[in-house]
mmCIF file of C-alpha atoms and ligand atoms in Angstrom:
data_model
loop_
_atom_site.group_PDB
_atom_site.id
_atom_site.type_symbol
_atom_site.label_atom_id
_atom_site.label_comp_id
_atom_site.label_asym_id
_atom_site.label_seq_id
_atom_site.Cartn_x
_atom_site.Cartn_y
_atom_site.Cartn_z
ATOM 1 C CA MET A 1 0.131 -0.113 -0.047
ATOM 2 C CA VAL A 2 2.925 2.102 0.973
ATOM 3 C CA LEU A 3 4.669 1.405 -2.125
ATOM 4 C CA ARG A 4 1.653 2.517 -4.397
ATOM 5 C CA GLN A 5 1.851 5.928 -2.939
ATOM 6 C CA LEU A 6 5.448 6.511 -3.993
ATOM 7 C CA LYS A 7 6.278 8.121 -7.180
ATOM 8 C CA PRO A 8 8.307 6.025 -9.866
ATOM 9 C CA TYR A 9 11.952 6.675 -9.914
ATOM 10 C CA THR A 10 13.555 7.891 -13.147
ATOM 11 C CA VAL A 11 17.284 7.587 -13.788
ATOM 12 C CA LEU A 12 18.786 9.316 -16.292
ATOM 13 C CA ILE A 13 21.899 8.062 -18.043
ATOM 14 C CA THR A 14 23.854 10.340 -19.978
ATOM 15 C CA ALA A 15 27.189 10.325 -21.973
ATOM 16 C CA THR A 16 28.689 13.205 -23.942
ATOM 17 C CA GLY A 17 27.663 13.212 -27.616
ATOM 18 C CA GLU A 18 25.057 10.430 -26.825
ATOM 19 C CA THR A 19 21.154 10.145 -26.620
ATOM 20 C CA PRO A 20 20.535 9.721 -22.608
ATOM 21 C CA ILE A 21 18.974 6.973 -21.673
ATOM 22 C CA THR A 22 15.817 7.258 -19.274
ATOM 23 C CA LEU A 23 15.047 4.546 -16.947
ATOM 24 C CA VAL A 24 11.995 4.819 -15.175
ATOM 25 C CA LEU A 25 11.867 2.504 -12.225
ATOM 26 C CA HIS A 26 8.560 1.612 -10.676
ATOM 27 C CA PRO A 27 8.840 1.478 -6.725
ATOM 28 C CA THR A 28 7.405 -2.030 -6.699
ATOM 29 C CA LEU A 29 9.460 -3.486 -9.425
ATOM 30 C CA LEU A 30 12.495 -1.754 -7.268
ATOM 31 C CA GLY A 31 11.345 -3.342 -4.083
ATOM 32 C CA VAL A 32 11.275 -6.771 -5.855
ATOM 33 C CA GLY A 33 14.441 -6.286 -7.206
ATOM 34 C CA ILE A 34 16.169 -5.420 -4.018
ATOM 35 C CA ALA A 35 14.355 -8.096 -2.238
ATOM 36 C CA LEU A 36 15.689 -10.748 -4.880
ATOM 37 C CA LEU A 37 19.267 -9.000 -4.560
ATOM 38 C CA LEU A 38 19.674 -9.438 -0.771
ATOM 39 C CA GLY A 39 17.091 -12.383 -0.291
ATOM 40 C CA VAL A 40 18.598 -14.970 -2.784
ATOM 41 C CA PRO A 41 22.272 -14.709 -1.017
ATOM 42 C CA ALA A 42 20.752 -14.619 2.375
ATOM 43 C CA ALA A 43 18.844 -17.907 1.478
ATOM 44 C CA TRP A 44 21.697 -19.328 -0.192
ATOM 45 C CA ILE A 45 24.066 -18.635 2.802
ATOM 46 C CA THR A 46 21.243 -20.127 5.268
ATOM 47 C CA ALA A 47 20.932 -23.328 3.197
ATOM 48 C CA LEU A 48 24.961 -23.401 3.156
ATOM 49 C CA THR A 49 25.112 -22.901 6.972
ATOM 50 C CA TRP A 50 22.591 -25.722 7.518
ATOM 51 C CA HIS A 51 24.148 -28.204 5.036
ATOM 52 C CA ASN A 52 27.702 -27.509 6.989
ATOM 53 C CA ARG A 53 26.207 -28.096 10.278
ATOM 54 C CA GLN A 54 24.281 -31.387 8.929
ATOM 55 C CA LEU A 55 27.903 -32.142 7.728
ATOM 56 C CA ALA A 56 29.593 -31.457 10.884
ATOM 57 C CA HIS A 57 27.013 -33.453 12.721
ATOM 58 C CA HIS A 58 27.513 -36.405 10.440
ATOM 59 C CA ASN A 59 31.328 -36.164 10.673
ATOM 60 C CA ASP A 60 30.975 -36.036 14.822
ATOM 61 C CA THR A 61 28.619 -39.373 14.240
ATOM 62 C CA LEU A 62 31.326 -40.767 11.999
ATOM 63 C CA THR A 63 34.343 -39.956 14.233
ATOM 64 C CA GLU A 64 32.168 -41.367 17.329
ATOM 65 C CA THR A 65 31.415 -44.646 15.309
ATOM 66 C CA ALA A 66 35.121 -45.026 14.254
ATOM 67 C CA THR A 67 36.187 -44.673 17.771
ATOM 68 C CA GLU A 68 33.582 -47.066 18.889
ATOM 69 C CA ILE A 69 34.781 -49.711 16.198
ATOM 70 C CA LEU A 70 38.512 -49.093 17.487
ATOM 71 C CA THR A 71 37.395 -49.665 20.948
ATOM 72 C CA GLU A 72 35.700 -52.884 20.020
ATOM 73 C CA LEU A 73 38.744 -53.983 18.112
ATOM 74 C CA GLU A 74 40.622 -53.428 21.359
ATOM 75 C CA VAL A 75 38.357 -55.438 23.277
ATOM 76 C CA ILE A 76 38.793 -58.318 20.833
ATOM 77 C CA GLY A 77 42.507 -58.015 20.930
ATOM 78 C CA SER A 78 42.386 -58.213 24.643
ATOM 79 C CA GLU A 79 40.119 -61.373 24.262
ATOM 80 C CA ILE A 80 42.327 -62.812 21.887
ATOM 81 C CA GLU A 81 45.408 -62.399 24.449
ATOM 82 C CA VAL A 82 43.217 -64.350 26.978
ATOM 83 C CA LEU A 83 42.531 -67.079 24.531
ATOM 84 C CA LYS A 84 46.406 -67.046 23.788
ATOM 85 C CA ASN A 85 46.999 -67.734 27.440
ATOM 86 C CA ARG A 86 44.604 -70.452 27.676
ATOM 87 C CA ALA A 87 46.036 -72.250 24.583
ATOM 88 C CA GLY A 88 49.484 -71.935 26.424
ATOM 89 C CA LEU A 89 50.866 -69.404 23.789
ATOM 90 C CA PRO A 90 53.504 -66.943 24.941
ATOM 91 C CA GLU A 91 52.089 -63.374 25.810
ATOM 92 C CA GLU A 92 52.896 -60.471 23.661
ATOM 93 C CA ASP A 93 54.479 -57.835 25.575
ATOM 94 C CA ALA A 94 52.708 -54.810 23.964
ATOM 95 C CA TRP A 95 49.509 -55.068 21.825
ATOM 96 C CA ASP A 96 50.009 -52.070 19.964
ATOM 97 C CA ALA A 97 47.656 -53.059 17.102
ATOM 98 C CA VAL A 98 44.776 -50.866 18.252
ATOM 99 C CA THR A 99 46.088 -47.583 19.355
ATOM 100 C CA PRO A 100 44.908 -45.369 16.255
ATOM 101 C CA ALA A 101 47.530 -43.133 14.716
ATOM 102 C CA ALA A 102 45.091 -40.476 14.700
ATOM 103 C CA GLN A 103 44.955 -39.989 18.320
ATOM 104 C CA ALA A 104 48.621 -40.028 18.608
ATOM 105 C CA THR A 105 49.256 -37.525 15.817
ATOM 106 C CA PRO A 106 48.077 -33.975 16.604
ATOM 107 C CA GLN A 107 45.090 -32.921 14.185
ATOM 108 C CA GLY A 108 45.101 -29.649 12.753
ATOM 109 C CA GLY A 109 42.228 -27.637 11.452
ATOM 110 C CA VAL A 110 38.567 -27.639 12.206
ATOM 111 C CA ALA A 111 37.385 -30.378 9.695
ATOM 112 C CA PRO A 112 36.417 -33.402 11.867
ATOM 113 C CA VAL A 113 36.469 -35.578 8.660
ATOM 114 C CA ALA A 114 39.962 -36.502 8.594
ATOM 115 C CA PRO A 115 40.148 -38.041 12.296
ATOM 116 C CA ALA A 116 36.740 -40.300 11.246
ATOM 117 C CA ALA A 117 38.514 -41.277 8.154
ATOM 118 C CA THR A 118 42.038 -41.964 9.941
ATOM 119 C CA LEU A 119 40.374 -43.907 12.409
ATOM 120 C CA LEU A 120 38.317 -45.847 9.890
ATOM 121 C CA GLU A 121 41.527 -46.663 8.107
ATOM 122 C CA SER A 122 43.515 -47.589 11.138
ATOM 123 C CA ALA A 123 40.233 -49.881 12.030
ATOM 124 C CA LYS A 124 40.589 -51.304 8.506
ATOM 125 C CA GLN A 125 44.273 -51.885 9.017
ATOM 126 C CA LYS A 126 44.014 -53.788 12.122
ATOM 127 C CA MET A 127 41.119 -56.172 11.205
ATOM 128 C CA PRO A 128 43.303 -58.908 8.669
ATOM 129 C CA GLY A 129 45.958 -58.948 11.794
ATOM 130 C CA LEU A 130 43.326 -59.811 14.385
ATOM 131 C CA GLU A 131 41.768 -62.433 11.944
ATOM 132 C CA ALA A 132 44.984 -63.903 11.015
ATOM 133 C CA THR A 133 45.992 -64.288 14.483
ATOM 134 C CA LEU A 134 43.023 -66.001 15.480
ATOM 135 C CA SER A 135 42.847 -68.493 12.584
ATOM 136 C CA THR A 136 46.442 -69.150 12.327
ATOM 137 C CA THR A 137 47.513 -69.061 15.772
ATOM 138 C CA VAL A 138 44.934 -69.118 18.468
ATOM 139 C CA LYS A 139 42.720 -71.385 16.823
ATOM 140 C CA PRO A 140 44.843 -74.512 16.292
ATOM 141 C CA ALA A 141 46.892 -73.764 19.681
ATOM 142 C CA LEU A 142 43.543 -73.845 21.753
ATOM 143 C CA GLU A 143 42.230 -77.043 20.005
ATOM 144 C CA ALA A 144 45.650 -78.728 20.558
ATOM 145 C CA GLN A 145 45.567 -77.521 24.371
ATOM 146 C CA LEU A 146 42.111 -78.783 24.888
ATOM 147 C CA ALA A 147 42.658 -81.963 23.262
ATOM 148 C CA SER A 148 45.944 -82.196 25.305
ATOM 149 C CA GLU A 149 43.866 -81.334 28.649
ATOM 150 C CA ALA A 150 40.935 -83.848 27.418
ATOM 151 C CA GLN A 151 43.848 -86.592 27.139
ATOM 152 C CA GLN A 152 45.215 -85.824 30.309
ATOM 153 C CA LYS A 153 41.925 -85.849 32.257
ATOM 154 C CA ALA A 154 41.147 -89.184 30.730
ATOM 155 C CA ALA A 155 44.441 -90.409 32.284
ATOM 156 C CA PHE A 156 43.693 -89.358 35.630
ATOM 157 C CA PRO A 157 42.797 -92.250 37.727
ATOM 158 C CA ARG A 158 39.153 -91.297 39.290
ATOM 159 C CA GLY A 159 36.778 -93.257 41.043
ATOM 160 C CA LYS A 160 36.388 -96.706 42.221
ATOM 161 C CA PRO A 161 37.699 -100.013 40.364
ATOM 162 C CA LEU A 162 34.645 -102.200 41.720
ATOM 163 C CA ALA A 163 31.094 -101.023 41.192
ATOM 164 C CA GLY A 164 29.036 -100.682 44.166
ATOM 165 C CA ALA A 165 29.985 -99.775 47.850
ATOM 166 C CA LEU A 166 33.448 -100.621 48.643
ATOM 167 C CA GLN A 167 34.527 -102.261 51.470
ATOM 168 C CA ILE A 168 38.238 -101.830 52.290
ATOM 169 C CA SER A 169 39.996 -104.610 53.987
ATOM 170 C CA SER A 170 43.502 -102.650 54.427
ATOM 171 C CA GLU A 171 44.480 -99.107 54.033
ATOM 172 C CA PHE A 172 47.432 -97.793 52.442
ATOM 173 C CA GLY A 173 50.571 -97.236 54.455
ATOM 174 C CA LEU A 174 52.393 -99.175 57.285
ATOM 175 C CA ARG A 175 50.506 -102.287 58.353
ATOM 176 C CA LEU A 176 51.191 -105.448 60.532
ATOM 177 C CA ASN A 177 52.151 -107.974 58.491
ATOM 178 C CA PRO A 178 48.965 -109.997 57.509
ATOM 179 C CA PHE A 179 50.530 -113.319 57.445
ATOM 180 C CA GLY A 180 50.854 -113.336 61.126
ATOM 181 C CA GLN A 181 54.660 -112.619 61.517
ATOM 182 C CA ARG A 182 55.027 -109.801 63.962
ATOM 183 C CA SER A 183 56.519 -107.277 61.641
ATOM 184 C CA TYR A 184 55.297 -104.113 59.734
ATOM 185 C CA GLU A 185 55.232 -103.743 56.073
ATOM 186 C CA MET A 186 54.647 -100.849 53.820
ATOM 187 C CA HIS A 187 51.114 -101.570 51.864
ATOM 188 C CA ASP A 188 51.405 -99.537 48.655
ATOM 189 C CA GLY A 189 47.921 -99.696 47.754
ATOM 190 C CA ILE A 190 44.367 -100.226 49.312
ATOM 191 C CA ASP A 191 42.747 -103.711 49.397
ATOM 192 C CA PHE A 192 38.956 -104.177 49.060
ATOM 193 C CA ALA A 193 37.096 -107.260 50.047
ATOM 194 C CA GLY A 194 34.465 -108.528 47.757
ATOM 195 C CA PRO A 195 33.190 -111.855 45.960
ATOM 196 C CA LEU A 196 35.223 -113.698 43.785
ATOM 197 C CA GLY A 197 34.593 -113.034 40.153
ATOM 198 C CA LYS A 198 33.321 -109.351 40.489
ATOM 199 C CA PRO A 199 34.486 -107.303 37.416
ATOM 200 C CA VAL A 200 37.481 -105.195 38.327
ATOM 201 C CA LEU A 201 37.359 -101.893 36.431
ATOM 202 C CA ALA A 202 40.260 -99.692 35.026
ATOM 203 C CA THR A 203 40.085 -96.246 36.667
ATOM 204 C CA ALA A 204 41.699 -94.302 33.871
ATOM 205 C CA GLU A 205 42.268 -94.589 30.119
ATOM 206 C CA GLY A 206 45.579 -96.163 29.256
ATOM 207 C CA VAL A 207 47.834 -99.195 27.754
ATOM 208 C CA VAL A 208 48.048 -102.552 29.685
ATOM 209 C CA VAL A 209 51.884 -102.852 30.439
ATOM 210 C CA LYS A 210 51.608 -105.847 32.466
ATOM 211 C CA ALA A 211 49.100 -108.812 32.217
ATOM 212 C CA ASP A 212 50.801 -111.460 34.298
ATOM 213 C CA TYR A 213 51.315 -113.792 37.119
ATOM 214 C CA ASP A 214 53.792 -113.474 40.016
ATOM 215 C CA SER A 215 53.659 -115.162 43.501
ATOM 216 C CA GLY A 216 53.247 -111.831 45.192
ATOM 217 C CA TYR A 217 50.285 -110.003 43.057
ATOM 218 C CA GLY A 218 49.099 -113.352 41.647
ATOM 219 C CA ASN A 219 47.259 -112.391 38.342
ATOM 220 C CA HIS A 220 47.776 -108.894 38.098
ATOM 221 C CA VAL A 221 47.080 -105.788 35.534
ATOM 222 C CA ARG A 222 49.323 -102.778 35.419
ATOM 223 C CA ILE A 223 48.288 -99.925 33.186
ATOM 224 C CA ASP A 224 50.125 -96.921 31.887
ATOM 225 C CA HIS A 225 47.831 -93.799 31.672
ATOM 226 C CA GLY A 226 50.642 -91.388 30.521
ATOM 227 C CA TYR A 227 51.292 -88.220 32.378
ATOM 228 C CA ASN A 228 53.214 -90.452 34.698
ATOM 229 C CA TYR A 229 50.236 -92.360 36.267
ATOM 230 C CA GLU A 230 50.114 -96.019 36.448
ATOM 231 C CA THR A 231 47.537 -98.236 38.252
ATOM 232 C CA LEU A 232 47.763 -101.827 39.269
ATOM 233 C CA TYR A 233 44.806 -104.462 39.921
ATOM 234 C CA ALA A 234 46.252 -107.555 41.627
ATOM 235 C CA HIS A 235 45.163 -111.176 43.166
ATOM 236 C CA LEU A 236 42.803 -111.359 40.101
ATOM 237 C CA ALA A 237 41.131 -114.543 39.628
ATOM 238 C CA ARG A 238 41.169 -114.185 35.948
ATOM 239 C CA LEU A 239 42.542 -111.557 33.347
ATOM 240 C CA ASP A 240 40.385 -109.845 30.688
ATOM 241 C CA VAL A 241 43.170 -107.929 28.877
ATOM 242 C CA LYS A 242 46.591 -108.452 27.488
ATOM 243 C CA LEU A 243 49.880 -106.713 27.355
ATOM 244 C CA GLY A 244 49.522 -103.904 25.014
ATOM 245 C CA ASP A 245 45.643 -103.474 25.079
ATOM 246 C CA ARG A 246 44.470 -100.123 25.206
ATOM 247 C CA VAL A 247 41.730 -99.768 27.691
ATOM 248 C CA ARG A 248 39.050 -97.030 28.375
ATOM 249 C CA ARG A 249 38.057 -95.986 31.642
ATOM 250 C CA GLY A 250 35.610 -98.343 33.266
ATOM 251 C CA ALA A 251 36.776 -101.242 31.149
ATOM 252 C CA VAL A 252 36.839 -104.714 32.688
ATOM 253 C CA VAL A 253 40.561 -105.743 33.358
ATOM 254 C CA GLY A 254 39.813 -109.147 35.136
ATOM 255 C CA TYR A 255 37.999 -110.572 37.918
ATOM 256 C CA LEU A 256 38.459 -110.153 41.769
ATOM 257 C CA GLY A 257 40.262 -113.309 43.082
ATOM 258 C CA ASN A 258 42.615 -114.753 45.809
ATOM 259 C CA THR A 259 45.801 -115.467 43.805
ATOM 260 C CA GLY A 260 49.054 -114.753 44.761
ATOM 261 C CA ARG A 261 50.047 -113.554 48.347
ATOM 262 C CA SER A 262 46.565 -113.248 49.551
ATOM 263 C CA SER A 263 44.855 -114.165 52.652
ATOM 264 C CA GLY A 264 41.247 -114.037 51.065
ATOM 265 C CA PRO A 265 39.333 -112.834 48.090
ATOM 266 C CA HIS A 266 40.297 -109.203 47.500
ATOM 267 C CA LEU A 267 41.343 -106.750 45.068
ATOM 268 C CA HIS A 268 44.686 -104.930 45.535
ATOM 269 C CA TYR A 269 44.813 -101.545 43.870
ATOM 270 C CA SER A 270 47.677 -99.261 43.857
ATOM 271 C CA ILE A 271 48.240 -95.836 41.912
ATOM 272 C CA TYR A 272 51.714 -94.865 40.840
ATOM 273 C CA ARG A 273 52.406 -91.329 40.282
ATOM 274 C CA ASN A 274 56.260 -90.807 38.792
ATOM 275 C CA GLY A 275 56.797 -94.308 39.790
ATOM 276 C CA GLN A 276 56.000 -93.649 43.584
ATOM 277 C CA ALA A 277 52.908 -95.389 45.037
ATOM 278 C CA VAL A 278 50.345 -92.718 46.374
ATOM 279 C CA ASN A 279 47.514 -93.177 48.888
ATOM 280 C CA PRO A 280 44.549 -94.010 46.301
ATOM 281 C CA ARG A 281 42.076 -92.773 48.966
ATOM 282 C CA TYR A 282 41.961 -89.253 47.224
ATOM 283 C CA TYR A 283 41.453 -90.793 43.844
ATOM 284 C CA LEU A 284 38.672 -92.869 44.957
ATOM 285 C CA LYS A 285 36.644 -90.119 46.033
ATOM 286 C CA LEU A 286 36.726 -88.124 42.451
ATOM 287 C CA GLU A 287 33.445 -88.587 41.037
ATOM 288 C CA ASP A 288 32.995 -89.540 37.325
ATOM 289 C CA THR A 289 32.164 -86.078 35.976
ATOM 290 C CA GLU A 290 32.037 -87.284 31.991
HETATM 291 ZN ZN1 ZN B 301 47.197 -105.075 49.083
#
């Protein structure tokens, strides 16, 4: 309304010797022109600023994500160290694979694009190393370690050589000579009284290194379990294994008897560790956890 009351502007452009050019500018058109001249750059600047803010936000998010990825990689690296330790592999003095170079190097300028890109590049470089360590070093070592432990566990004498409740007739250690002489002897095992013919069971996996008769132990079986463990089952009525047989835990090695230097039907059971007889009491209590 105000513009309508204004008179048009007349601009006269003259040059010496030339016909003057007269421009009549209507206020409304002038207003539109000024608005366009000022408004378009303003809108453009606003749009640019908004766009830059979006970019900055995007870059911040990217940097955050990259940092998270690197942190995760660091955690994975530590977990791999734990697995290596479990697998019996030597520990590394410094696992420096995860410290991003971007954090160590001072970054100039204001653009947050560089750190994110550097961090992501750093993460990308760490990945194959971690993967290779896991698949070529840790995994095989861990499998071998677990297999060895399973073998060792199977070789460890556990539980009872006879089924059912045990009736101990003579403990491990010094005892009076059971054959009436007034002297002490070292009893290097435990005797279990039982009915003739009751199956006698191997208490761990191993190889039969003796399946024989002698005047002392009568019919007896000795099993080498590896890992410096051996067990002996003596005074058997009959043997059920022969030299060189591989037996599993719980396998019948023979039958309870009264052969050799024996004062009645019983099983003499010995455990040897590094060639020395140990008290089987502790091993008897170990339950079958398989
Ligand atoms: Zn005995």
